[in-house]
XYZ file of C-alpha atoms in Angstrom:
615
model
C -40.092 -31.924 -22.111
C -38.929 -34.498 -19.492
C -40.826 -34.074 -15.819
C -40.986 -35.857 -13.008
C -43.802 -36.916 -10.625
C -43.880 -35.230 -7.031
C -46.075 -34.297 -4.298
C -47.010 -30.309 -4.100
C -44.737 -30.218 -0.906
C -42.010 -32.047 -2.517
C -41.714 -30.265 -5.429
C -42.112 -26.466 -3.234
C -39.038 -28.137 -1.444
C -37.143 -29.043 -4.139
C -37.282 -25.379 -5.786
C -36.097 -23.675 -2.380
C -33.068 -25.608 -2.458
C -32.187 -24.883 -5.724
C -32.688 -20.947 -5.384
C -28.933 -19.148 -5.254
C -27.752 -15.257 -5.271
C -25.013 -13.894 -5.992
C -23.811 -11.571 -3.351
C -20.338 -10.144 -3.883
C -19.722 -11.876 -7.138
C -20.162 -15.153 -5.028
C -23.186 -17.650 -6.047
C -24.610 -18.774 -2.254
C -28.006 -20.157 -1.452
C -30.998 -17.826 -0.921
C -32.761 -19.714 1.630
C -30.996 -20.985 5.438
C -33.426 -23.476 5.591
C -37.149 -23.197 6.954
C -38.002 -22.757 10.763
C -41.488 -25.159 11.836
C -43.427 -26.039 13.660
C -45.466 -29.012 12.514
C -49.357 -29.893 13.292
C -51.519 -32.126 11.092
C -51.825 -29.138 8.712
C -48.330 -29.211 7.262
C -46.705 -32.512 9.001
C -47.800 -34.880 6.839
C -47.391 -33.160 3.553
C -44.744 -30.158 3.867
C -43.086 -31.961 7.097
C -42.253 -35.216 4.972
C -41.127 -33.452 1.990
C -38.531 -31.787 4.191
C -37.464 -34.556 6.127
C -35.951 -35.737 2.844
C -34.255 -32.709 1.718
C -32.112 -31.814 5.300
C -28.952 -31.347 3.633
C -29.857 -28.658 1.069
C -32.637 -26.667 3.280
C -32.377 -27.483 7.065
C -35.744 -27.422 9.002
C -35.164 -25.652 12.805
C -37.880 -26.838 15.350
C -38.687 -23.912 17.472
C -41.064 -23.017 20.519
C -43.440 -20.407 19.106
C -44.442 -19.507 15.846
C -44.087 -15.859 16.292
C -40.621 -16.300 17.343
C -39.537 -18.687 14.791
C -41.155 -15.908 12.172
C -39.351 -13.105 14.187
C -36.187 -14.790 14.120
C -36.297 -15.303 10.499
C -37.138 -12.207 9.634
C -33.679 -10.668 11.768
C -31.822 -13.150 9.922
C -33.082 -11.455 6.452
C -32.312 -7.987 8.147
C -28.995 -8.927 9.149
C -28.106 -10.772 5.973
C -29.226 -7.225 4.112
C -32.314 -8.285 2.748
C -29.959 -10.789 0.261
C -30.885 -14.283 2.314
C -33.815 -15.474 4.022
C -35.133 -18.292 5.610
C -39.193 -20.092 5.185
C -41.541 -20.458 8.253
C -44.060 -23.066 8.128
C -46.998 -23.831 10.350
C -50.176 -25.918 10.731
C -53.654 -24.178 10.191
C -55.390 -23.029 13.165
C -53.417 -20.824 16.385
C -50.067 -21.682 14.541
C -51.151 -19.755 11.680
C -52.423 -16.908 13.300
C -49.354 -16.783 15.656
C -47.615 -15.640 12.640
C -49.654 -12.908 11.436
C -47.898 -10.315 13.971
C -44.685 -11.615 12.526
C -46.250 -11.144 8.971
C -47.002 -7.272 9.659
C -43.772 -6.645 11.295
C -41.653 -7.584 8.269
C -44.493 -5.846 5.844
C -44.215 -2.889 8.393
C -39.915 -2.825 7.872
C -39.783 -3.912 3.990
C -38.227 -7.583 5.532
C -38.504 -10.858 3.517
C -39.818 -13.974 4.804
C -41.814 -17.196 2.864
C -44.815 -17.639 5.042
C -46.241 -21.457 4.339
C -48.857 -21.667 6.881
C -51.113 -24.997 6.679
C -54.870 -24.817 5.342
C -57.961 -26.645 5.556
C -58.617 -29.329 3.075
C -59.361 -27.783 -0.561
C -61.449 -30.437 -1.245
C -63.604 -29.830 1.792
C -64.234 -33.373 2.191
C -63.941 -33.811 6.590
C -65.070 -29.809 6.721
C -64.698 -28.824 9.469
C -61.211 -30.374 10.208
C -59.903 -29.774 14.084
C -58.698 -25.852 14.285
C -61.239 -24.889 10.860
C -63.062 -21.550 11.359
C -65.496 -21.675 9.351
C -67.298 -18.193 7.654
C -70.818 -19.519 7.565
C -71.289 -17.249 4.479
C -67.952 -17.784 2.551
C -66.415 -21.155 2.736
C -63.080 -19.938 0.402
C -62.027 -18.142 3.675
C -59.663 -19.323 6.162
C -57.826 -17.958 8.902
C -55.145 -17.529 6.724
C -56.759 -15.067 4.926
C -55.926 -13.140 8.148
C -52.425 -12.383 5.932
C -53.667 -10.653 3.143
C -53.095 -7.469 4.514
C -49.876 -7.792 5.626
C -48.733 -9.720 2.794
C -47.028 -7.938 -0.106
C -47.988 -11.810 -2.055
C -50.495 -13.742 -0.567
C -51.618 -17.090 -2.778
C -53.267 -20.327 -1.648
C -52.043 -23.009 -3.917
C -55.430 -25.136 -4.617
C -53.763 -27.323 -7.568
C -49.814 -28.689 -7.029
C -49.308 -27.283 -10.993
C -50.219 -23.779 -9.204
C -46.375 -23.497 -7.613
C -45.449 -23.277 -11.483
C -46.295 -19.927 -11.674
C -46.596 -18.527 -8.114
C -43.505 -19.555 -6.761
C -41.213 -17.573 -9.039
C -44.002 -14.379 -8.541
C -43.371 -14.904 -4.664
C -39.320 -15.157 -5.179
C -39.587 -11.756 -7.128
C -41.288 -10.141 -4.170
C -39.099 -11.015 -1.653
C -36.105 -9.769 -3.440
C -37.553 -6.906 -5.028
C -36.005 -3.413 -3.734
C -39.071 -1.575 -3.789
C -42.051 -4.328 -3.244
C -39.508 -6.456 -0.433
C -41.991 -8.099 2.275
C -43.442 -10.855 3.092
C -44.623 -13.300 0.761
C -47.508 -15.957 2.070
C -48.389 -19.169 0.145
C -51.528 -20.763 2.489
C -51.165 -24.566 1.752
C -53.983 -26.892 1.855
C -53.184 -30.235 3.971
C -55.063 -32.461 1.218
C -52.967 -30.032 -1.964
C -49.593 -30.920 -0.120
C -49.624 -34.684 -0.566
C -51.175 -34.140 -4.496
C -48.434 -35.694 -7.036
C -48.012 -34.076 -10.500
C -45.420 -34.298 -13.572
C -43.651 -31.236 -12.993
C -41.039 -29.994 -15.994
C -37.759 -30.418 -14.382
C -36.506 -27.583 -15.918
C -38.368 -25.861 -13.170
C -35.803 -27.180 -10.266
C -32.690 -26.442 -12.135
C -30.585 -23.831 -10.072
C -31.352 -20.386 -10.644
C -29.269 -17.417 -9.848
C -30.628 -14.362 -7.963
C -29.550 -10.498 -8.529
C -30.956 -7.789 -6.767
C -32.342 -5.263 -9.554
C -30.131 -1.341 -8.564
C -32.697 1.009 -10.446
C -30.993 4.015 -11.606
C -32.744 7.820 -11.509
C -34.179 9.138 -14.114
C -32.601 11.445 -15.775
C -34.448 14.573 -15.102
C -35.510 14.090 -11.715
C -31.527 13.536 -11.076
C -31.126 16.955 -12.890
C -33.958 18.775 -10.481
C -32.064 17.070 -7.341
C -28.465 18.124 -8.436
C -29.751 21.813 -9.171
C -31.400 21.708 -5.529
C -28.339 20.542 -4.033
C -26.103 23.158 -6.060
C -28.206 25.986 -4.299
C -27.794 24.257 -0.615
C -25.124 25.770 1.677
C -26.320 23.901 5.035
C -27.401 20.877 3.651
C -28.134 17.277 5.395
C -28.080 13.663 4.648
C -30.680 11.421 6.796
C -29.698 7.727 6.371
C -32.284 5.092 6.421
C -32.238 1.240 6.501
C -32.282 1.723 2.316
C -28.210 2.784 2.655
C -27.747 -0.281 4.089
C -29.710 -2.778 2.169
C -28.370 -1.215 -1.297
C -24.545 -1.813 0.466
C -23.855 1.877 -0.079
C -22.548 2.675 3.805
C -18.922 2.990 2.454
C -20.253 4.941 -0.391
C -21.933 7.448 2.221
C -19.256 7.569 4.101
C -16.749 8.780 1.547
C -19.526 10.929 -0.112
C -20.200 12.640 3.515
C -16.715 13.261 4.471
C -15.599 14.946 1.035
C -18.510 17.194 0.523
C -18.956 18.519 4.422
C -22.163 17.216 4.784
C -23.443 16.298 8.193
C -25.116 12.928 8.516
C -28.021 11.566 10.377
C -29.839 8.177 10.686
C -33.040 6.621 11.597
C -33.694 3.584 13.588
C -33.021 1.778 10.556
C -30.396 3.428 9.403
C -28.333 4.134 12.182
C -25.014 2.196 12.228
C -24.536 3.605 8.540
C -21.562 5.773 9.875
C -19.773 4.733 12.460
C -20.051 7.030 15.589
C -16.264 8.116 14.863
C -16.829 9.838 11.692
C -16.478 13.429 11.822
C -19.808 13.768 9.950
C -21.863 11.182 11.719
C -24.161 13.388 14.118
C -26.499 10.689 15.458
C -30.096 10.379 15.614
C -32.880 11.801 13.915
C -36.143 12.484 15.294
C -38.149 12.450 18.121
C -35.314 9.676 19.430
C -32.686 12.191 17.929
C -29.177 13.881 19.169
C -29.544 17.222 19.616
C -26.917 18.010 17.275
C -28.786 16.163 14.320
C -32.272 18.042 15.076
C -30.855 21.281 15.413
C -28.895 21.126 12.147
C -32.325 19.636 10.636
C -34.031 22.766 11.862
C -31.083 24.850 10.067
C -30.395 22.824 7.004
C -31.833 24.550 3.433
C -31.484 21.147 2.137
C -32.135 17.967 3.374
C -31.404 14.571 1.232
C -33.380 11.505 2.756
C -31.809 8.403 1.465
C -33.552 5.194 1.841
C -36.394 6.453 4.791
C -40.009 6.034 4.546
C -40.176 9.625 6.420
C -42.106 8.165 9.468
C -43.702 10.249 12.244
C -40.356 9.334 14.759
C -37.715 10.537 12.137
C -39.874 13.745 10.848
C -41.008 14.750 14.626
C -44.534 14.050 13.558
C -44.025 16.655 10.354
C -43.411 19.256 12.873
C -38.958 19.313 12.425
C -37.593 20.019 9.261
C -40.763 20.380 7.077
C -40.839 24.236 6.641
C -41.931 26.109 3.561
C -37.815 26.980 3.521
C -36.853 23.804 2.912
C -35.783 21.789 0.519
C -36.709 18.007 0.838
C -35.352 15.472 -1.318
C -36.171 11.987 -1.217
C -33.361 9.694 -2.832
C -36.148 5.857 -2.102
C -36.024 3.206 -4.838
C -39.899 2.981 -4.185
C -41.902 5.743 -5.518
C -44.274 5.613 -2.552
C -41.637 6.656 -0.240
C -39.693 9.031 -2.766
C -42.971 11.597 -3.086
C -43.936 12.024 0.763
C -43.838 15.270 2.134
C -43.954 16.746 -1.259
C -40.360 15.519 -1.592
C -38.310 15.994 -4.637
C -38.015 12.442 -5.519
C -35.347 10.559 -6.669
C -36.462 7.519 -7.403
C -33.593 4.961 -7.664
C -30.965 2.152 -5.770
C -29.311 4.091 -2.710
C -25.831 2.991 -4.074
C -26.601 3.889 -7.975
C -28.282 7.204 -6.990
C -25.000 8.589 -4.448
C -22.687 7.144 -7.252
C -24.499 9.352 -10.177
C -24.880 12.478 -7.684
C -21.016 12.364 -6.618
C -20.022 12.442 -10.232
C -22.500 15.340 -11.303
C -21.833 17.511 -8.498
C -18.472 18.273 -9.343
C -16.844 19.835 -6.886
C -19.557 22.088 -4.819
C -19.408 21.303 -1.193
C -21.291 22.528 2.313
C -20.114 25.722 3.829
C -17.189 26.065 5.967
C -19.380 27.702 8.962
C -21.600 24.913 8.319
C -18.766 22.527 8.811
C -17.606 24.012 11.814
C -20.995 24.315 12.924
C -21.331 20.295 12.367
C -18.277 19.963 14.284
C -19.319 21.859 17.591
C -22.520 20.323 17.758
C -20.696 16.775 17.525
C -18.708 17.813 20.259
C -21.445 19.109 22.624
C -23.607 15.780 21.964
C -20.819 13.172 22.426
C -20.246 15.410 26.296
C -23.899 15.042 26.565
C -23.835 11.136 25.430
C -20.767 10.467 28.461
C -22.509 12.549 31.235
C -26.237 10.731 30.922
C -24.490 7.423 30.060
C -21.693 7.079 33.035
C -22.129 4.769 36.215
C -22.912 6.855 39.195
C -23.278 4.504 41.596
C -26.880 4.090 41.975
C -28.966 1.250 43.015
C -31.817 1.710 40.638
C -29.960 2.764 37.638
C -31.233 4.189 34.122
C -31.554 2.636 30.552
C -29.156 5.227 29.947
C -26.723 4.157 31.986
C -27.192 0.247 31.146
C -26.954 1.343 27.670
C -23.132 2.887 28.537
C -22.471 -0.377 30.434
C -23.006 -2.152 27.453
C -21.980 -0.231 25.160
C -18.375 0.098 26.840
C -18.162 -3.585 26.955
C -18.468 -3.911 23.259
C -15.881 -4.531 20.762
C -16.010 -3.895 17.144
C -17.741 -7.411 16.527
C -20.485 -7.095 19.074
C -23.939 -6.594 17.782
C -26.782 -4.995 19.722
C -30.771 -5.846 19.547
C -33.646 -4.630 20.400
C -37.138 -3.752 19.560
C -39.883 -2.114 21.891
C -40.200 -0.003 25.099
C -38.080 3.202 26.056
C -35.204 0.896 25.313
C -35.011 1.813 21.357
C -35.481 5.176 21.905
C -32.171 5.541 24.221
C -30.674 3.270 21.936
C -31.572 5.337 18.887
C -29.746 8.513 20.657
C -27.074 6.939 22.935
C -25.458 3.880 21.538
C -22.267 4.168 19.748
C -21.809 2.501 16.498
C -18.425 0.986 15.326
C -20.019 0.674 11.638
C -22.314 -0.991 9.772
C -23.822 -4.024 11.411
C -23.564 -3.267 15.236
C -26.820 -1.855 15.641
C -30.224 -4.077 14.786
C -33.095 -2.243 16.559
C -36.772 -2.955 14.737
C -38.895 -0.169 15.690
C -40.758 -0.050 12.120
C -43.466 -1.966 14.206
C -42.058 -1.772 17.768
C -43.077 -5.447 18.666
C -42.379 -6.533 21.817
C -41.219 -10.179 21.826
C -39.197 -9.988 19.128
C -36.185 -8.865 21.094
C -34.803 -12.347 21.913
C -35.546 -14.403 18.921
C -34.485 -12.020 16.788
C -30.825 -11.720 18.181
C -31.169 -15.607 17.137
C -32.110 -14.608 13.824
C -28.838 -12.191 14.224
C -26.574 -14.725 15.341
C -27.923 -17.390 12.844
C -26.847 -14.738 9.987
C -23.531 -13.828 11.844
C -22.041 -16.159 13.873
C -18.838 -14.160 14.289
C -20.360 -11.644 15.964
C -21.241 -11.546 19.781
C -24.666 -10.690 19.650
C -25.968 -8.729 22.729
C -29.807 -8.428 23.229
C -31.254 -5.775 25.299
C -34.721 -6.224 26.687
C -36.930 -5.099 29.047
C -39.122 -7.307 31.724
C -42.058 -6.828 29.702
C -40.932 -8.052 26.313
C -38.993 -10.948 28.364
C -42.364 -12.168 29.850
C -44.018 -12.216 26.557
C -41.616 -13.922 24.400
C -38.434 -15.922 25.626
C -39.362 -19.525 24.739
C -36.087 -18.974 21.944
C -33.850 -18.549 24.644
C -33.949 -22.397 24.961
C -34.221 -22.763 21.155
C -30.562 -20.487 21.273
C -29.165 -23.085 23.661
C -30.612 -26.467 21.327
C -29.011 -24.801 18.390
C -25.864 -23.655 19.686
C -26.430 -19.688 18.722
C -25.270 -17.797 21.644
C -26.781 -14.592 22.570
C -25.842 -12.413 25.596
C -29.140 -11.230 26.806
C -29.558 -8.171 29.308
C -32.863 -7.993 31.236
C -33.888 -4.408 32.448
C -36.719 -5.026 35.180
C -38.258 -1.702 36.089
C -41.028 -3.810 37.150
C -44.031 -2.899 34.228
C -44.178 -1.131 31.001
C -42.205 1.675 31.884
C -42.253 3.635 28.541
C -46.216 3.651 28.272
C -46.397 4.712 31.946
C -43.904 7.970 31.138
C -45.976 8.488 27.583
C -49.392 7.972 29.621
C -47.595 10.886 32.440
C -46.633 13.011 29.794
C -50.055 13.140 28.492
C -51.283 14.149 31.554
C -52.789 10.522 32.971
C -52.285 8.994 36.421
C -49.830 6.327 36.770
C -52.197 3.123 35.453
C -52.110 -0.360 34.307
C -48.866 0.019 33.225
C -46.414 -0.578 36.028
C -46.784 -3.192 38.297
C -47.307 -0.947 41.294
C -50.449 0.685 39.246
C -52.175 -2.769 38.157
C -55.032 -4.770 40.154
C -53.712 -7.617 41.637
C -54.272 -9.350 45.073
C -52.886 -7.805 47.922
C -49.788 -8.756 48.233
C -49.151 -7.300 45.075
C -47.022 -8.633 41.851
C -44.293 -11.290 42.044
C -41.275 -10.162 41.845
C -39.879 -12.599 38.902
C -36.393 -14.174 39.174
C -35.386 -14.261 35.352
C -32.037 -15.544 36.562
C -33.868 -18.342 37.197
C -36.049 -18.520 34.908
C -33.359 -18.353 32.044
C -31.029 -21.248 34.020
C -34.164 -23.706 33.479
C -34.047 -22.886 29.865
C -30.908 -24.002 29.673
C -28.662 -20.753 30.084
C -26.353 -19.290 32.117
C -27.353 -16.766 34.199
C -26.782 -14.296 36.689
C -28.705 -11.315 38.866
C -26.846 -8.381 39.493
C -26.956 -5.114 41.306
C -25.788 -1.384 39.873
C -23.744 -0.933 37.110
C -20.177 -2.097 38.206
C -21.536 -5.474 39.089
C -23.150 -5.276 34.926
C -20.031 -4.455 33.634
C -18.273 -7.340 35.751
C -21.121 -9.802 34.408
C -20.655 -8.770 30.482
C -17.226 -9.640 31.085
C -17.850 -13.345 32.029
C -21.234 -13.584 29.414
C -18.346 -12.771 26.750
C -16.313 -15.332 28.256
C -18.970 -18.161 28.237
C -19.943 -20.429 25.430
C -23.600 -20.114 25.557
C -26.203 -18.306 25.571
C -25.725 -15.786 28.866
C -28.595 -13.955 30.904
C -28.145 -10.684 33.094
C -30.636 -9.578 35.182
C -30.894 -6.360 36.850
C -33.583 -3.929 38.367
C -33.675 -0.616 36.677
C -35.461 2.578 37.587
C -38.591 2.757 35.515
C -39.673 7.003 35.495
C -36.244 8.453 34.111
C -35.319 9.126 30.411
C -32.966 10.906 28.630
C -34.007 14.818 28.641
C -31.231 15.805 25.951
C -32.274 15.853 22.826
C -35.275 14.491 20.927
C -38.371 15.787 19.001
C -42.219 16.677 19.946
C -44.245 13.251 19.022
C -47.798 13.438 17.958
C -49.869 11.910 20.422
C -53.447 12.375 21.118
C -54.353 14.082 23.936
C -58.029 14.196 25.414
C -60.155 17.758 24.691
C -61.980 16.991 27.635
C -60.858 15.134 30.799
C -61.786 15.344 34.697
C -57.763 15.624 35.432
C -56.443 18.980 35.547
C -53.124 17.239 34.247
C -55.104 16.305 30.903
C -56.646 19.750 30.266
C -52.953 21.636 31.087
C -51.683 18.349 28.289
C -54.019 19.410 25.814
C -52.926 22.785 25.626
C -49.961 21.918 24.972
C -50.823 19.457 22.721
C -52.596 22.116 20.406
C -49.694 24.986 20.735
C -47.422 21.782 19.618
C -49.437 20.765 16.678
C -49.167 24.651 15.137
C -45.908 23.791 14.212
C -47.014 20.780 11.819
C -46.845 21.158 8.262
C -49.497 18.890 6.711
């Protein structure tokens, strides 16, 4: 067996670059390259061993380790969970930076090769600059910190380890059901260790994602269930998209008169045009799609993990006259809500169903049913959504701004606030791959660097992010990393002055206005400043602009389309109003016993509410 003698770092390198899938029938390479930032945890070693490889796998410098994760984690969403991209760090705050990142792709199924630097195996300088030491355990790190949000976690202690761990931690991130994050913690000292690796072990190697099929009875049990259904319903998850099967859906949907609707991750599956597509689901839902949930006899979840948002808390379509099937290629999310599971690929499991279900279909009253409902929710969409003419305007009616700028190659993103929610029920998709929203874990910051990730995985498209002042202040060091790299984003900037989505959950719940907006925070007495991100975003490097009301907005997006980098609008927004129409009760905690008189009148509510659970 021939080998060849290389560092730990060189040789992880050199097996990166020679991973490839086959996506279409088309061999491309797995990994974009690896974001870092380098410190003397992973400089030295990992940093070296990449300088030398630039042409296969870039290396992108970035500002902040979250972000770099973030945006490499969008880039994985975008490129449907088929490519992905590394993110290295030293040991110490870099590492830990990333752990948020870590359980935000854990928390949405998202791949992404952690190699965060570690203290010296050896524990010869112990402690090194940035150790935390355990006084009782010295194995632990703070990298340990991603065991729990890992779905791998290793820490290579011998360079002949990546022999066998590697190809574990490539199965993981491309496995349907197990996809996450996979974390290799690298000592400095292992990194720079030589060894006579078989060179068999770097030859290219081909990538296919696994499409499970169902088993045959539970396939049987589903088909008879659907046989029975004359108002049933499809809820589309991110799984339709990541197995490819939107077209399949589509055509599946339109035949058999089955109304469709999607969850944050799913939503874009149909495009808004498509006589079946009813919109959101949920406690973020349309109208239309929670009122035929609360009618359906059958409902087929395809590729959902049934969360609290899409199931309003168990409290929407989880009645004991029901029938729930869950079409997941994991088991764990195929036998929630005592589901009958189908446990297979999206895309195999709609294929095998179309051809067994001959030619049964939905009802006619339930298609005409579908149809007026459809109707009644698009009005609903134009009224809330149109410009009229105020100074303090709503998300809503930034979200029609936008939304009427964009063409068919325009890409929104977002992440955490009210903003998803109005998203979730309001924006209008032209298909798969216009909507990008990551609400699995609602992380603020991740707004802007992951439209990066977006644009790195699409360049064609015009990526617009939508953010709010909040998630701008905590994370926008990648709007200069956008401009360095040549990845233009539009970005939108809401300022209603605070976190004005807490403050309307805190009202709702019966609390006084506080801690949330501005106004309701202790400061000195002149109060906040008011922040110019304008401003702020030209000394990054982009162009910007401030802007009043929605007909100066729609004026802007027309030159931000124009211009060749990355573009910033600012605008003041009115932080109390949200869109009434629609949506779902959301199970939230409510105090038994409180000195407001707002609480106690909450909490009643609260209990008549959770009656209607099913648990």
């Amino acid at each position: 067996m021939s080998t060849i003698r290389l560092t730990m770092a060189q040789a992880l390198v050199k097996y990166l670059a020679a991973q490839r899938i086959e996506i279409n029938g088309q061999e491309v390479a797995l990994f974009e390259g690896v974001f870092a930032i380098f410190g003397h945890g992973n400089v030295a070693g990992l940093g070296e061993a990449l300088y030398h490889v630039q042409d296969e796998l870039p290396t992108f410098r970035a500002h902040n380790e979250q972000s770099m994760a973030h945006a490499a984690i969008a880039f994985a969403k975008a490129n449907g969970r088929q490519r992905l991209m590394a993110v290295t760090s030293s040991i110490g705050p870099g590492a830990t930076n990333m752990v948020t990142a870590a359980a935000l792709a854990h928390a949405n199924r998202l791949p992404i090769l952690l190699l965060p630097g570690d203290t010296f195996a050896t524990r010869e300088p112990d402690p090194v600059l940035q150790q935390v030491e355990h006084f009782g355990d010295p194995t632990i790190s703070v990298n340990d910190c991603f065991r729990p949000v890992s779905r791998y976690f290793d820490r290579i202690s011998r360079p002949e380890q990546l022999l066998t761990s590697l190809p574990q931690a490539m199965a993981t991130l491309l496995d349907p059901e197990h996809c996450g994050p996979a974390t290799l913690a690298l000592p400095q000292d292992v990194q720079t260790f030589a060894y006579d690796y078989p060179e068999a072990f770097f030859e290219p190697k081909v990538h296919r994602i696994r499409r499970p099929p169902p088993e045959a009875y539970e396939l049987r049990q589903v088909i008879g269930a659907l046989q029975q259904a004359k108002r049933p319903l499809i809820i589309a998850g991110g799984g339709v998209h990541y197995a490819t099967a939107c077209d399949v859906l589509a055509e599946f949907a339109k035949v058999r008169g089955i109304p469709v609707a999607e969850t944050q991750a799913g939503k874009g599956a149909l495009a808004d045009s498509h006589p079946c597509a009813v919109g959101a689901i949920g406690v973020t839902g349309s109208a239309a799609a929670n009122q035929l949930a609360e009618q359906a006899d059958v409902i087929l979840a395809i590729g959902t993990r049934l969360q609290d948002f899409t199931t309003g808390s168990r409290a929407l379509f989880e009645s004991d006259h029901k029938t729930l099937i869950a079409l997941n290629v994991g088991r764990f999310d195929s036998v929630k809500h005592l589901a009958l599971p189908l446990t297979c690929d999206a895309l195999t499991g709609l294929e095998q169903l179309d051809d067994a279900l001959g030619d049964w279909c939905g009802s006619n009253e339930w298609r005409e049913q579908t149809d007026t409902l459809k109707r009644e929710w698009a009005e609903a969409v134009h009224r809330v959504t149109a410009d009229q003419g105020l100074s303090l305007p709503t998300d809503a009616q930034v979200i029609g701004a936008v939304n009427r700028q964009a063409g068919n190659d325009t890409t929104v993103v977002c992440a955490a606030g009210g903003l998803p929610g109005e998203l979730h029920k309001l924006w209008q998709c032209s298909g798969p791959g216009s909507y990008h929203v990551e609400y699995g874990f609602s992380c603020m910051g991740y707004e802007i660097a992951g439209g990066m990730g977006v644009k790195m995985a699409k360049p064609e498209r015009e990526v617009v992010v939508m953010v709010g002042d909040g998630s701008y202040l905590m994370h926008n060091s990648e709007l200069a990393t956008s401009v360095m790299l040549g990845h233009k984003l539009i970005v939108v900037v809401l300022d209603n002055r605070g976190y004005g989505c807490i403050n309307r959950l805190q009202q709702a719940t019966g609390g006084a206005g506080f801690n949330n907006l501005l106004q309701d925070c202790r400061t000195v007495e002149a109060g906040a400043p008011k922040t110019d991100f304008a401003a702020h975003a030209k000394a990054l490097g982009c162009e910007s602009e401030s802007v009043s009301g929605i007909a100066e907005l729609e004026q802007a997006l027309v030159r931000a389309r124009a211009a060749q980098s990355t573009y910033v609008i600012a605008l003041d927004t009115d932080p109390l109003p949200s869109t009434q129409e629609g949506g779902a009760w959301w199970d939230v905690a409510v105090p038994e016993v409180s000195e407001r008189e707002e609480v106690n009148t909450a909490y009643q509510g609260y209990r008549e509410a959770k009656q209607r659970q099913r648990h």
